[in-house]
């Protein structure tokens, strides 16, 4: 069964262009105005950080948080948009400087778990059962700072607490090997899926695979996706592109390596991705050079490339592909793919 593709992105993907070496270069676009841009760009769903939905949530009571999130849900409904997931933003607060769940300070660990619970409440109010967990600072700058076995136990315990807190919530871990940390504890899809097996509800832990994060780990994103698909655990994707192992670039999908992008689209399509309600998320950044008016093109361009590569994959002569595979003539298969990608 072929895939069914609905596209989503998060409000952080419309960005003012600041980087570690320079300030914003574009005006801030208000969240409410961003919501008005989704449909026109070809997107049907919104990915949230908890505080995208409820700003300043640390200053609010649990009841106030839920009531603000419900108001956001009404606005989404008005735009015909759905919330795909909510992710706890655990990397900005002073209490998460040394990580959240794996901080060496018990008070900080408690803050992180509390924040996670509020994030789950927000997801509930926005009408989604999916939490994405990017374990941003759960790692170290120097190996001696934390015990890595203990750290993994802390993450398992936290997940258990959250799975018990809400009986239906599903958590898609977004693995990333580095940045902002030197090394993180759940760097790849395999780590995330292994971790799931140690929790009280393994069937409610899956993954969100980001192309760039797999590339940073020296892995092929489509094979990472295949691994997760084989386990029934690919619940979201963050498609983008990345020019080699350096800082996380979040380039437009397909803009560095079309063939690598093609293989991601192909594995998703061949395994019916989207038929259980999964979305195609694009975690892409506009180049800092872009003027304000053109700073959403990276989103529509990424979607356009996804759909173009889908068309190419579906138009391949599958009988020819299968016979080349049977003959083990991979040189001919290589050429067939390159010709398809170059319009021949
Ligand atoms: C970091 C990321 C993040 C996550 C997002 C949702 C800002 O490399 O990819 O994007 O995707 O926080 O968990
Ligand atoms: Mg991401």
Coordinates of C-alpha atoms and ligand atoms in Angstrom, one line a residue:
X1 CA 0.0 0.0 0.0
X2 CA 1.5 3.4 -1.0
X3 CA 1.9 6.1 1.5
X4 CA -0.5 8.9 2.2
X5 CA 1.3 12.2 2.8
X6 CA 0.2 15.1 5.0
X7 CA 2.7 17.8 5.7
X8 CA 3.5 19.6 8.9
X9 CA 6.1 22.0 10.3
X10 CA 6.7 23.8 13.6
X11 CA 6.5 27.6 14.1
X12 CA 10.2 27.6 14.8
X13 CA 10.7 26.9 11.1
X14 CA 9.7 30.5 10.3
X15 CA 12.7 32.1 11.9
X16 CA 14.3 35.5 12.2
X17 CA 17.7 34.3 11.0
X18 CA 19.8 34.7 14.1
X19 CA 22.7 32.3 14.5
X20 CA 25.5 31.9 17.1
X21 CA 27.5 34.7 15.3
X22 CA 24.9 37.3 14.6
X23 CA 21.5 38.7 15.5
X24 CA 18.1 38.4 13.8
X25 CA 17.9 39.7 10.3
X26 CA 14.2 39.4 9.7
X27 CA 11.2 40.8 11.7
X28 CA 9.5 38.4 14.1
X29 CA 6.4 36.8 12.7
X30 CA 3.7 36.5 15.4
X31 CA 2.5 33.0 16.1
X32 CA -1.0 33.8 15.1
X33 CA 0.2 35.1 11.8
X34 CA 2.3 32.0 11.2
X35 CA -0.8 29.9 11.6
X36 CA -2.4 31.8 8.8
X37 CA 0.5 30.8 6.5
X38 CA 0.2 27.0 6.8
X39 CA -2.5 26.2 4.3
X40 CA -1.2 28.5 1.6
X41 CA 2.2 26.8 1.8
X42 CA 0.5 23.3 1.5
X43 CA 0.6 22.2 5.1
X44 CA -2.2 20.8 7.2
X45 CA -0.6 20.3 10.6
X46 CA 1.4 22.1 13.2
X47 CA 4.2 20.7 15.4
X48 CA 4.5 22.4 18.7
X49 CA 6.9 23.0 21.5
X50 CA 4.9 23.2 24.7
X51 CA 5.7 26.9 25.0
X52 CA 4.8 27.7 21.4
X53 CA 1.3 26.8 22.5
X54 CA 1.5 28.3 26.0
X55 CA 4.2 31.0 26.3
X56 CA 5.7 31.6 29.7
X57 CA 4.2 28.4 30.9
X58 CA 6.6 28.1 33.9
X59 CA 4.7 31.1 35.5
X60 CA 1.3 29.5 35.1
X61 CA -0.7 26.9 37.1
X62 CA -1.5 23.6 35.5
X63 CA -5.1 24.7 35.2
X64 CA -4.1 28.0 33.5
X65 CA -1.9 26.0 31.1
X66 CA -4.7 23.7 30.0
X67 CA -7.1 26.6 29.5
X68 CA -4.6 28.5 27.3
X69 CA -3.9 25.4 25.3
X70 CA -7.6 24.9 24.8
X71 CA -7.9 28.4 23.4
X72 CA -5.1 27.5 20.9
X73 CA -7.0 24.4 19.9
X74 CA -10.0 26.6 19.0
X75 CA -7.7 28.8 16.8
X76 CA -6.3 25.7 15.1
X77 CA -9.8 24.4 14.4
X78 CA -10.6 27.8 12.9
X79 CA -7.7 27.4 10.4
X80 CA -8.6 23.8 9.7
X81 CA -5.2 22.7 11.1
X82 CA -4.4 19.8 13.5
X83 CA -1.7 19.6 16.1
X84 CA 0.6 16.7 15.1
X85 CA 2.7 16.6 18.3
X86 CA 3.9 18.6 21.3
X87 CA 7.6 18.6 22.4
X88 CA 8.7 19.7 25.9
X89 CA 11.3 22.5 25.4
X90 CA 13.8 21.3 28.0
X91 CA 16.9 23.1 26.8
X92 CA 16.4 26.8 27.6
X93 CA 15.7 27.0 31.3
X94 CA 18.6 27.6 33.7
X95 CA 17.5 24.4 35.5
X96 CA 18.4 22.3 32.4
X97 CA 21.9 23.7 31.8
X98 CA 23.3 20.3 32.8
X99 CA 20.5 18.4 31.1
X100 CA 16.9 17.7 32.3
X101 CA 16.3 14.1 33.3
X102 CA 20.0 13.4 33.5
X103 CA 21.0 16.5 35.4
X104 CA 23.3 15.8 38.4
X105 CA 21.0 18.0 40.5
X106 CA 17.9 16.3 41.8
X107 CA 15.9 19.5 42.0
X108 CA 16.7 20.1 38.3
X109 CA 15.6 16.6 37.4
X110 CA 12.4 17.2 39.2
X111 CA 11.8 20.4 37.2
X112 CA 12.3 18.5 34.0
X113 CA 9.8 15.8 34.9
X114 CA 7.3 18.4 36.0
X115 CA 7.7 20.3 32.7
X116 CA 7.2 17.0 30.8
X117 CA 3.9 16.5 32.6
X118 CA 2.6 19.9 31.7
X119 CA 3.6 19.3 28.1
X120 CA 1.5 16.1 28.1
X121 CA -1.5 18.2 29.5
X122 CA -1.0 20.6 26.6
X123 CA -0.9 17.8 24.0
X124 CA -4.1 16.5 25.5
X125 CA -5.8 19.9 25.2
X126 CA -4.6 20.3 21.6
X127 CA -6.1 17.0 20.7
X128 CA -3.0 14.9 20.0
X129 CA -1.6 11.8 21.8
X130 CA 1.9 12.3 20.4
X131 CA 4.8 13.8 22.3
X132 CA 8.2 14.3 20.6
X133 CA 11.1 14.1 22.8
X134 CA 14.4 15.6 21.6
X135 CA 16.8 14.9 24.4
X136 CA 18.7 18.0 23.7
X137 CA 21.0 18.3 26.7
X138 CA 20.8 14.7 28.0
X139 CA 24.5 14.1 27.5
X140 CA 27.9 15.6 28.4
X141 CA 30.7 17.9 27.2
X142 CA 33.2 15.7 29.1
X143 CA 32.7 12.0 29.8
X144 CA 33.6 12.2 33.5
X145 CA 30.8 14.6 34.3
X146 CA 28.0 11.9 34.4
X147 CA 27.7 8.2 34.6
X148 CA 26.3 7.1 31.3
X149 CA 24.6 3.9 32.6
X150 CA 23.0 5.9 35.4
X151 CA 21.9 8.5 32.9
X152 CA 20.1 6.0 30.7
X153 CA 18.3 4.6 33.8
X154 CA 17.1 8.2 34.6
X155 CA 15.7 8.5 31.1
X156 CA 13.9 5.1 31.5
X157 CA 12.5 6.1 34.9
X158 CA 11.3 9.4 33.5
X159 CA 9.6 7.7 30.5
X160 CA 7.9 5.3 32.9
X161 CA 6.6 8.1 35.0
X162 CA 5.1 9.9 31.9
X163 CA 3.6 6.7 30.5
X164 CA 1.9 6.2 33.8
X165 CA 0.9 9.8 34.1
X166 CA -1.1 9.6 30.9
X167 CA -2.5 6.2 29.9
X168 CA -2.6 6.9 26.1
X169 CA 0.2 9.3 25.4
X170 CA 2.8 8.0 22.9
X171 CA 6.4 9.4 22.9
X172 CA 8.4 9.6 19.8
X173 CA 12.1 10.1 20.7
X174 CA 14.0 12.3 18.2
X175 CA 17.5 10.9 18.3
X176 CA 20.5 13.3 17.7
X177 CA 24.1 12.4 18.4
X178 CA 25.5 15.8 19.2
X179 CA 24.8 19.6 19.3
X180 CA 24.4 21.2 21.7
X181 CA 26.2 18.5 23.6
X182 CA 29.5 16.9 22.7
X183 CA 27.7 13.5 22.9
X184 CA 24.1 12.6 23.8
X185 CA 22.9 9.4 25.3
X186 CA 20.3 8.4 22.7
X187 CA 22.1 9.2 19.5
X188 CA 20.4 6.9 17.0
X189 CA 17.2 5.2 16.1
X190 CA 18.6 1.9 17.5
X191 CA 19.2 3.4 20.9
X192 CA 15.7 4.9 21.1
X193 CA 14.1 1.6 20.1
X194 CA 16.2 -0.4 22.6
X195 CA 15.3 2.1 25.3
X196 CA 11.6 1.5 24.5
X197 CA 12.0 -2.1 25.5
X198 CA 13.0 -1.2 29.0
X199 CA 9.9 0.9 29.7
X200 CA 6.6 -0.1 31.2
X201 CA 4.8 0.4 27.9
X202 CA 7.2 -0.3 25.0
X203 CA 4.4 -0.1 22.5
X204 CA 4.0 3.6 23.4
X205 CA 7.6 4.6 22.7
X206 CA 8.6 5.2 19.0
X207 CA 10.8 7.6 17.1
X208 CA 10.8 10.8 15.1
X209 CA 13.7 10.5 12.6
X210 CA 15.4 13.7 11.4
X211 CA 17.4 13.3 8.2
X212 CA 20.2 15.7 9.4
X213 CA 20.5 14.0 12.8
X214 CA 21.0 10.6 11.1
X215 CA 23.6 12.1 8.8
X216 CA 25.4 13.7 11.8
X217 CA 25.6 10.2 13.3
X218 CA 27.2 9.0 10.0
X219 CA 24.1 7.0 9.1
X220 CA 21.8 6.9 6.1
X221 CA 18.5 8.5 7.0
X222 CA 16.4 6.1 4.8
X223 CA 18.0 3.1 6.4
X224 CA 17.3 4.6 9.8
X225 CA 13.7 5.0 8.7
X226 CA 13.6 1.4 7.4
X227 CA 14.8 0.1 10.8
X228 CA 12.1 2.0 12.6
X229 CA 9.4 1.0 10.0
X230 CA 10.4 -2.7 10.5
X231 CA 9.7 -2.2 14.3
X232 CA 6.4 -0.3 13.6
X233 CA 8.0 2.6 15.4
X234 CA 8.2 5.4 12.8
X235 CA 5.7 7.8 14.1
X236 CA 7.0 11.1 12.7
X237 CA 9.8 12.3 10.5
X238 CA 11.8 15.6 10.4
X239 CA 12.9 15.8 6.8
X240 CA 15.7 18.2 5.8
X241 CA 19.2 18.0 4.4
X242 CA 22.7 18.3 5.7
X243 CA 26.0 18.9 4.1
X244 CA 28.3 16.5 5.9
X245 CA 29.0 16.0 9.6
X246 CA 29.1 19.5 11.1
X247 CA 26.6 21.7 12.9
X248 CA 22.9 20.8 12.3
X249 CA 22.0 22.7 9.2
X250 CA 18.3 22.0 8.7
X251 CA 18.7 22.7 4.9
X252 CA 15.7 22.3 2.6
X253 CA 14.8 18.7 1.8
X254 CA 16.8 17.4 -1.1
X255 CA 19.0 20.5 -1.4
X256 CA 22.3 18.7 -0.8
X257 CA 21.8 15.1 -1.9
X258 CA 18.8 14.4 -4.1
X259 CA 19.4 10.7 -4.2
X260 CA 19.5 10.5 -0.4
X261 CA 16.3 12.4 -0.3
X262 CA 14.8 10.2 -3.0
X263 CA 15.5 7.1 -0.9
X264 CA 13.8 8.6 2.1
X265 CA 10.7 9.3 0.1
X266 CA 10.8 5.9 -1.4
X267 CA 11.1 3.9 1.8
X268 CA 8.2 5.9 3.3
X269 CA 6.0 5.4 0.3
X270 CA 6.8 1.7 0.0
X271 CA 5.8 1.1 3.6
X272 CA 2.5 2.9 3.5
X273 CA 3.7 5.7 5.8
X274 CA 0.9 8.0 6.7
X275 CA -1.8 5.4 6.6
X276 CA -2.0 5.3 10.4
X277 CA -2.1 9.0 10.6
X278 CA 1.6 9.8 10.6
X279 CA 2.7 13.1 9.1
X280 CA 5.6 14.3 7.0
X281 CA 7.3 16.9 9.1
X282 CA 9.8 19.3 7.6
X283 CA 12.3 20.7 10.1
X284 CA 14.0 23.2 7.8
X285 CA 15.5 26.6 8.3
X286 CA 15.5 29.5 5.8
X287 CA 19.0 30.7 4.8
X288 CA 20.0 33.7 6.8
X289 CA 20.4 35.6 3.5
X290 CA 16.6 35.5 2.8
X291 CA 14.6 38.7 3.0
X292 CA 11.4 38.5 5.0
X293 CA 9.0 37.9 2.2
X294 CA 10.9 34.9 0.9
X295 CA 11.6 33.3 4.3
X296 CA 8.9 30.6 3.9
X297 CA 10.1 29.3 0.6
X298 CA 12.3 26.7 2.2
X299 CA 9.0 25.1 3.5
X300 CA 7.1 25.0 0.2
X301 CA 10.3 24.1 -1.7
X302 CA 10.9 21.1 0.6
X303 CA 7.3 19.9 0.1
X304 CA 7.6 20.4 -3.6
X305 CA 10.8 18.3 -3.7
X306 CA 9.2 15.6 -1.6
X307 CA 6.3 15.3 -4.1
X308 CA 8.5 15.5 -7.1
X309 CA 10.7 12.6 -5.7
X310 CA 7.5 10.7 -4.9
X311 CA 6.5 11.0 -8.5
X312 CA 9.9 9.8 -9.7
X313 CA 9.8 6.8 -7.3
X314 CA 6.3 5.8 -8.4
X315 CA 7.1 6.2 -12.1
X316 CA 10.1 3.8 -11.9
X317 CA 9.8 0.7 -14.1
X318 CA 9.5 -1.7 -11.1
X319 CA 9.7 -4.7 -13.4
X320 CA 13.0 -3.5 -14.7
X321 CA 14.2 -2.7 -11.2
X322 CA 13.2 -6.2 -10.0
X323 CA 14.9 -7.9 -12.9
X324 CA 18.2 -6.0 -12.3
X325 CA 18.0 -6.9 -8.6
X326 CA 17.5 -10.6 -9.6
X327 CA 20.4 -10.4 -12.0
X328 CA 22.5 -8.7 -9.4
X329 CA 23.3 -6.0 -12.0
X330 CA 23.6 -3.2 -9.6
X331 CA 25.6 -1.0 -12.0
X332 CA 22.6 -1.0 -14.4
X333 CA 20.3 -0.3 -11.4
X334 CA 22.5 2.6 -10.4
X335 CA 22.3 4.1 -13.9
X336 CA 18.5 3.5 -14.0
X337 CA 18.1 5.5 -10.8
X338 CA 20.4 8.3 -11.8
X339 CA 18.6 8.6 -15.1
X340 CA 15.3 8.8 -13.4
X341 CA 16.6 11.5 -11.1
X342 CA 18.0 13.4 -14.0
X343 CA 14.7 13.2 -16.0
X344 CA 15.6 10.5 -18.4
Ligands
LIG1 C1 17.0 20.0 17.0 C2 15.7 19.8 16.5 C3 14.5 20.4 17.2 C4 13.4 19.4 17.4 C5 12.2 20.1 18.0 C6 11.1 19.1 18.3 C7 14.3 22.8 17.0 O1 18.0 19.6 16.3 O2 15.6 19.1 15.4 O3 14.1 21.5 16.4 O4 13.0 18.8 16.2 O5 12.7 20.7 19.2 O6 11.5 18.2 19.2
LIG2 MG1 14.0 18.2 14.4

